[in-house]
Short mmCIF file of C-alpha atoms in Angstrom, two decimals:
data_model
loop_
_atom_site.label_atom_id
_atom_site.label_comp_id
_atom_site.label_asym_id
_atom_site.label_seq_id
_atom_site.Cartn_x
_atom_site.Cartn_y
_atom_site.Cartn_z
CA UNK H 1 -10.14 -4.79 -18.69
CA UNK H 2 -11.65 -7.95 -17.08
CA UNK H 3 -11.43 -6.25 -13.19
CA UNK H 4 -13.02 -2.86 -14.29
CA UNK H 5 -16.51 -2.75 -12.49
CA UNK H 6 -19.12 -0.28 -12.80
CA UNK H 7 -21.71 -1.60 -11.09
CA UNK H 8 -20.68 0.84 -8.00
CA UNK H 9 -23.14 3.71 -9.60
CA UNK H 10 -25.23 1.98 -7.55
CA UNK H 11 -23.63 1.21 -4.40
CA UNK H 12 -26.61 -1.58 -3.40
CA UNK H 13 -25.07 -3.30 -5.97
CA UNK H 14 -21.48 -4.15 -4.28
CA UNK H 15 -20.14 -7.41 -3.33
CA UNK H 16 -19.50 -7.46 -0.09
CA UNK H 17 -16.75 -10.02 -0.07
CA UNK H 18 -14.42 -7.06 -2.06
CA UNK H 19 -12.13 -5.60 0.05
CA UNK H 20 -11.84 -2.80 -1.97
CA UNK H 21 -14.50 -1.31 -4.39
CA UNK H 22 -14.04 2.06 -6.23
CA UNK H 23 -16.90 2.95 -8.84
CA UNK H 24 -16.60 6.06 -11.01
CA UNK H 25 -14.20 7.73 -8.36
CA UNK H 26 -13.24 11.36 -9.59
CA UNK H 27 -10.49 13.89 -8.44
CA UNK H 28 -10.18 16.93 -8.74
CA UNK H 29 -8.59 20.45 -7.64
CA UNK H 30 -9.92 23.97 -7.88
CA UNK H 31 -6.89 26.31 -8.12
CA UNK H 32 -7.72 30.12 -9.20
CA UNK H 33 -10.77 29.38 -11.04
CA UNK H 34 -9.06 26.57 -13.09
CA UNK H 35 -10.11 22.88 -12.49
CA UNK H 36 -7.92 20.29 -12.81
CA UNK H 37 -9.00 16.27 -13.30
CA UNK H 38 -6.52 14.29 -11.27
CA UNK H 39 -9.23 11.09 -11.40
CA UNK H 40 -11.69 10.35 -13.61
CA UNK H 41 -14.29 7.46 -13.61
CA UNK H 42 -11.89 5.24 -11.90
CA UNK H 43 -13.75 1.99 -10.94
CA UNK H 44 -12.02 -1.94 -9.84
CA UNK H 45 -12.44 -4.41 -7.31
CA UNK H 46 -9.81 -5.58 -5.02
CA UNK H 47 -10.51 -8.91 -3.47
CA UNK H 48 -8.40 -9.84 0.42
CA UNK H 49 -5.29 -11.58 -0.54
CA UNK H 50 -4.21 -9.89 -3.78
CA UNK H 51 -1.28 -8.60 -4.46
CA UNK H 52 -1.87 -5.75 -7.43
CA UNK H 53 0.55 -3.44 -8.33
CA UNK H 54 -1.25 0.21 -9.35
CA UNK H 55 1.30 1.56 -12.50
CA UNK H 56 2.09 5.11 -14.21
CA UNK H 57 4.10 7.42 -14.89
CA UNK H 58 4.67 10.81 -13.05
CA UNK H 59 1.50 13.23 -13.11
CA UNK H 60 -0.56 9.93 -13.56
CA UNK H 61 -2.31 10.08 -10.82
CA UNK H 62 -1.52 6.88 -8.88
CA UNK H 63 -0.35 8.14 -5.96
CA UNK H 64 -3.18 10.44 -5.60
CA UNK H 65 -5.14 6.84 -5.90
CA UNK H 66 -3.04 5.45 -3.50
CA UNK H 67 -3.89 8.31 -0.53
CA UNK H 68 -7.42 7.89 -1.14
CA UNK H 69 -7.44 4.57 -1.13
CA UNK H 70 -5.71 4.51 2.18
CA UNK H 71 -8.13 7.57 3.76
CA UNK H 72 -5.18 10.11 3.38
CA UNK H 73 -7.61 11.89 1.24
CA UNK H 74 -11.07 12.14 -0.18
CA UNK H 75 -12.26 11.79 -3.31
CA UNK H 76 -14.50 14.52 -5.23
CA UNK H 77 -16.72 12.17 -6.50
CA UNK H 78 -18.29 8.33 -6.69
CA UNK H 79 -18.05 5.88 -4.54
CA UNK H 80 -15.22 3.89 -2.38
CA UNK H 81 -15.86 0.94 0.01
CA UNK H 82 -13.61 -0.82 2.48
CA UNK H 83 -14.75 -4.04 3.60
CA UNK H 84 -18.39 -3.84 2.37
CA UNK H 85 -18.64 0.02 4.06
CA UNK H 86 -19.10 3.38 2.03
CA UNK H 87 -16.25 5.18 3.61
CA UNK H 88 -16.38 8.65 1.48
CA UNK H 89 -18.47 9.77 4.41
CA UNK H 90 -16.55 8.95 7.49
CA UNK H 91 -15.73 11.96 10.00
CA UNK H 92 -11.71 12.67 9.81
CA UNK H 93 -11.77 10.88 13.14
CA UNK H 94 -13.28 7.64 11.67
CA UNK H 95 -10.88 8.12 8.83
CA UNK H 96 -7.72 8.23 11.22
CA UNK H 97 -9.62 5.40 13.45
CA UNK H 98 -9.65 2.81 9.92
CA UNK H 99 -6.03 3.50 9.04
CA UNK H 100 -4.80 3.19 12.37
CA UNK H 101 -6.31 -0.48 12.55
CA UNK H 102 -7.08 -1.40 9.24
CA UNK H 103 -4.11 0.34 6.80
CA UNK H 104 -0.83 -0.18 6.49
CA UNK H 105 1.44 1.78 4.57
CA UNK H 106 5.16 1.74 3.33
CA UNK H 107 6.68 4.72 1.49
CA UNK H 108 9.70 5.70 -0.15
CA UNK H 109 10.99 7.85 2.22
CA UNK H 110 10.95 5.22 5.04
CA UNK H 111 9.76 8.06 7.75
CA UNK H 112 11.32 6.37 10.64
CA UNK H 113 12.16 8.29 13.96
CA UNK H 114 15.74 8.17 13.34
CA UNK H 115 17.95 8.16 17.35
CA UNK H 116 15.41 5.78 18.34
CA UNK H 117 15.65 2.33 18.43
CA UNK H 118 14.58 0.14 15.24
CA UNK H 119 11.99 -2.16 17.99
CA UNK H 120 10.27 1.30 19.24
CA UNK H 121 10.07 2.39 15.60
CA UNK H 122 7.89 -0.43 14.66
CA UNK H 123 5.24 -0.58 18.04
CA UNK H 124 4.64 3.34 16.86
CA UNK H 125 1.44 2.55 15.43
CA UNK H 126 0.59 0.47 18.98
CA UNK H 127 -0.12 3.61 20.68
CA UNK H 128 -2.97 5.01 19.17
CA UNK H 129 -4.53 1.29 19.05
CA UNK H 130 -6.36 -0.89 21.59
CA UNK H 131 -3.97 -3.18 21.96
CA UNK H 132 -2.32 -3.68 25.54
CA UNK H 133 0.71 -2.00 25.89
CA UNK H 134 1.79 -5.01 27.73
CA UNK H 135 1.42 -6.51 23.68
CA UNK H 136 3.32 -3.97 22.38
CA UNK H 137 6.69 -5.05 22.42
CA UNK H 138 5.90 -9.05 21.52
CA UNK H 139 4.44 -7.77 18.67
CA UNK H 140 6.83 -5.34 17.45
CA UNK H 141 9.38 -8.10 17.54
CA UNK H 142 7.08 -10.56 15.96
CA UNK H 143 6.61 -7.71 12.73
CA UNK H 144 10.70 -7.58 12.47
CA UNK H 145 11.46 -11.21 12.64
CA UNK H 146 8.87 -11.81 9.40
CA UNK H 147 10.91 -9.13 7.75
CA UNK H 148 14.15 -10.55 8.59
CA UNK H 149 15.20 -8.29 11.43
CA UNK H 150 15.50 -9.72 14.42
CA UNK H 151 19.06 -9.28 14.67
CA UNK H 152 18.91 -5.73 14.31
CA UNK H 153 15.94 -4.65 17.15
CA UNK H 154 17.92 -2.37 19.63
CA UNK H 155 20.00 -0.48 16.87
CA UNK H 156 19.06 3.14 16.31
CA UNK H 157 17.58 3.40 12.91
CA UNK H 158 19.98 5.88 11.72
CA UNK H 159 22.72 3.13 12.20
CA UNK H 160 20.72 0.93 9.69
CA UNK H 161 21.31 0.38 5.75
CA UNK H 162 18.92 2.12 3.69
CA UNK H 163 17.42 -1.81 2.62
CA UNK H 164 17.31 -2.47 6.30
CA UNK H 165 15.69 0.57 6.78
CA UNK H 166 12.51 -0.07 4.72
CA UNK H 167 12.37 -4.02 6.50
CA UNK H 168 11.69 -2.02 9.20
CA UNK H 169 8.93 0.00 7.40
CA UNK H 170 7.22 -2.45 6.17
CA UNK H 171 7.44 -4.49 9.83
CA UNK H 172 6.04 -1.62 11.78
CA UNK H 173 3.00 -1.63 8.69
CA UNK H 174 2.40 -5.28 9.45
CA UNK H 175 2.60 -4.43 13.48
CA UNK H 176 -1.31 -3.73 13.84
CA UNK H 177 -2.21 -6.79 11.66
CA UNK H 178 -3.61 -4.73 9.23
CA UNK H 179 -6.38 -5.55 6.22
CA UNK H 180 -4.01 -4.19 3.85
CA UNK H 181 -0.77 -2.96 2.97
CA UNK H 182 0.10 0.19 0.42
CA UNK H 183 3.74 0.53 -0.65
CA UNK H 184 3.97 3.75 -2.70
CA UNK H 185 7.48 3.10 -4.21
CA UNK H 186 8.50 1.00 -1.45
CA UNK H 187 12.31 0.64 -3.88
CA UNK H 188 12.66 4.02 -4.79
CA UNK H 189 15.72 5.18 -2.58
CA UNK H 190 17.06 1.73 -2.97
CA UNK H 191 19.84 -0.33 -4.64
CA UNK H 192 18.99 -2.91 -6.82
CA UNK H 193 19.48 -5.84 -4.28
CA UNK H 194 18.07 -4.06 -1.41
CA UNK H 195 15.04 -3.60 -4.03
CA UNK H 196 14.58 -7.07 -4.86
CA UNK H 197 14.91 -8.46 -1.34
CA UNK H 198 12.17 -5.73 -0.34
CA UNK H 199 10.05 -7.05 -3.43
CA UNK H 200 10.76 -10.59 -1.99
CA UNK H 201 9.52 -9.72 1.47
CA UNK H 202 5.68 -8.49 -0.07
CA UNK H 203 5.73 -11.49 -2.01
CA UNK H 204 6.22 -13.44 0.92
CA UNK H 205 3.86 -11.52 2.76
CA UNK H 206 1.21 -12.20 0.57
CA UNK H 207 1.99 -15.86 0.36
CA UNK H 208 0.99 -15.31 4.01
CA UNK H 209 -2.17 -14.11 3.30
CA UNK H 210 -1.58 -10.06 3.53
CA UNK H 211 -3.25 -8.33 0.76
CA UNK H 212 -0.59 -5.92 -1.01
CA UNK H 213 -1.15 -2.67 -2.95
CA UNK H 214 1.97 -1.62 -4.76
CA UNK H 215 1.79 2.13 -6.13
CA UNK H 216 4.90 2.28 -8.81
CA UNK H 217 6.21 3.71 -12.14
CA UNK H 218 8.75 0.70 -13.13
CA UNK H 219 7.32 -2.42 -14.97
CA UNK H 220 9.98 -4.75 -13.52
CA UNK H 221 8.41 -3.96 -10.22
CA UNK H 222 5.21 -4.00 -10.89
CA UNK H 223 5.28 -7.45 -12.47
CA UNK H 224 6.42 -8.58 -8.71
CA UNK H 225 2.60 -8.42 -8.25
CA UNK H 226 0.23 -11.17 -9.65
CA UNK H 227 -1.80 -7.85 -11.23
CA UNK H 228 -0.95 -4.56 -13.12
CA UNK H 229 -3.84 -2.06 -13.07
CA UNK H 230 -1.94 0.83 -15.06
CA UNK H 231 -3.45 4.38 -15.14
CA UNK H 232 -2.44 7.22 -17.21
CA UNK H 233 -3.46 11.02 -17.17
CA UNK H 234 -6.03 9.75 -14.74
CA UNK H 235 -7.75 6.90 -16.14
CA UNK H 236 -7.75 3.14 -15.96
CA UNK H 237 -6.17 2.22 -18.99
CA UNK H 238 -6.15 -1.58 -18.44
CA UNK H 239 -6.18 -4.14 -15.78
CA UNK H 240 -4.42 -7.52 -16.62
CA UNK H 241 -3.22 -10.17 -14.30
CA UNK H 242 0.80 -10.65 -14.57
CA UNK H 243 1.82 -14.26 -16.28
CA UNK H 244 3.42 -16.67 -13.27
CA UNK H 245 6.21 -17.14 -15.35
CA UNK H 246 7.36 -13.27 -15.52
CA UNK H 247 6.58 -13.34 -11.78
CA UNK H 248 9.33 -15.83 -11.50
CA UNK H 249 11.09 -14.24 -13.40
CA UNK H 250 11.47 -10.47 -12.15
CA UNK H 251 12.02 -12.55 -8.45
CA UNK H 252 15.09 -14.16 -9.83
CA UNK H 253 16.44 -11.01 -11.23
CA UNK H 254 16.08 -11.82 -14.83
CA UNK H 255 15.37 -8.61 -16.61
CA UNK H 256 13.81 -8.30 -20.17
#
């Protein structure tokens, strides 16, 4: 498992140029007396500007991974940092202050505001930040045409296609320039060509420069990424970078 790092027991240790380091990062519940491991010694580096695809199965625990990752929740024990900073301390308002300006996330179930219009869906995220509201509108527009959607800015997002629909997801995630992206089964409510376009669009994206972090249970999507760290019943199980030439192609829709 060439990315699997330990060397966060002690947290002196880390690299600072990681943008993400977890070492020996544990999860677990307390439910009636009974304990139940969600995470267990989970330790990698992400570096800014990969794109890495987290894979499992149901009950695997990525998606618990995912929320800690992205300060939805905390872990029980070890360490996380963010950019160099031990953030399994922060105060819930610190927490809310990183993902507001650092995080971006894309889920399944899109989440948009659905009577109002797809531009005011995407500068959301604009109000809680420091950015002028003056801003807020350039840069809203700015997030939909990189995702394509320029055309469709004043339509109500319930008049949207379901593909069209997560475009808009992942433009209002990009709207606070963020240090990186999670998509927790970003194609998951989508048809296979609305899938692959999506796919296309984080590719792009990190082409760009935008570091992506793709939680999923399907290979084919996974391999959009240029790495696969899989996890199952809670632990790493490997951590292998994906060939270029299955990256091309899973983008030109040949499947295995």
């Amino acid at each position: 498992m060439p990315h699997q790092d330990n060397s966060l027991k002690n947290p002196a240790s880390s690299d600072n140029g990681a943008l993400i380091r977890v070492g020996d990062l544990e999860k677990e519940y307390l439910d009636e007396g009974l304990i139940t491991h969600v995470l267990e010694h989970v330790s990698f580096t992400i570096a800014a500007g990969e794109f890495v695809s987290i894979m499992g199965p149901s009950g695997s625990g990525k998606s618990t991974l995912m929320h800690i990752l992205g300060l939805l929740d905390r872990p029980t024990g070890g360490i996380y940092e963010f950019e160099g900073r031990d953030v399994t301390g922060l105060s819930d308002e610190e927490r809310a202050h990183t993902r507001n300006k650092k995080i971006g996330f894309v889920f399944q179930s899109f989440y948009l505001l659905p009577r109002t219009s797809v531009v005011d869906n995407v500068m959301l995220p604009l109000i809680y930040s420091t950015v002028p509201v003056a801003e807020h509108r350039m840069l809203a527009e700015k997030a939909l045409r990189s995702v394509g959607l320029e055309h469709r800015m004043s339509y109500a997002s319930n008049k949207i296609s379901g593909g069209e629909k997560q475009r808009v997801a992942i433009a209002r995630s990009l709207v606070n320039d963020p240090s990186v992206i999670f998509a927790d089964e970003p194609t998951g409510n989508l048809d296979s060509k609305s899938g692959a376009q999506v796919m296309n669009i984080f590719r792009a994206l990190n082409e760009q420069g935008h570091t992506i972090i793709l939680v999923t249970h399907e290979k084919y999507t996974a391999e959009h990424a240029a790495r696969i760290i899989k996890i199952h019943d809670g632990h790493i199980v490997s951590d292998e970078k994906v060939p270029e030439e299955t990256r091309r192609e899973v983008q030109s829709g040949i499947l295995k």
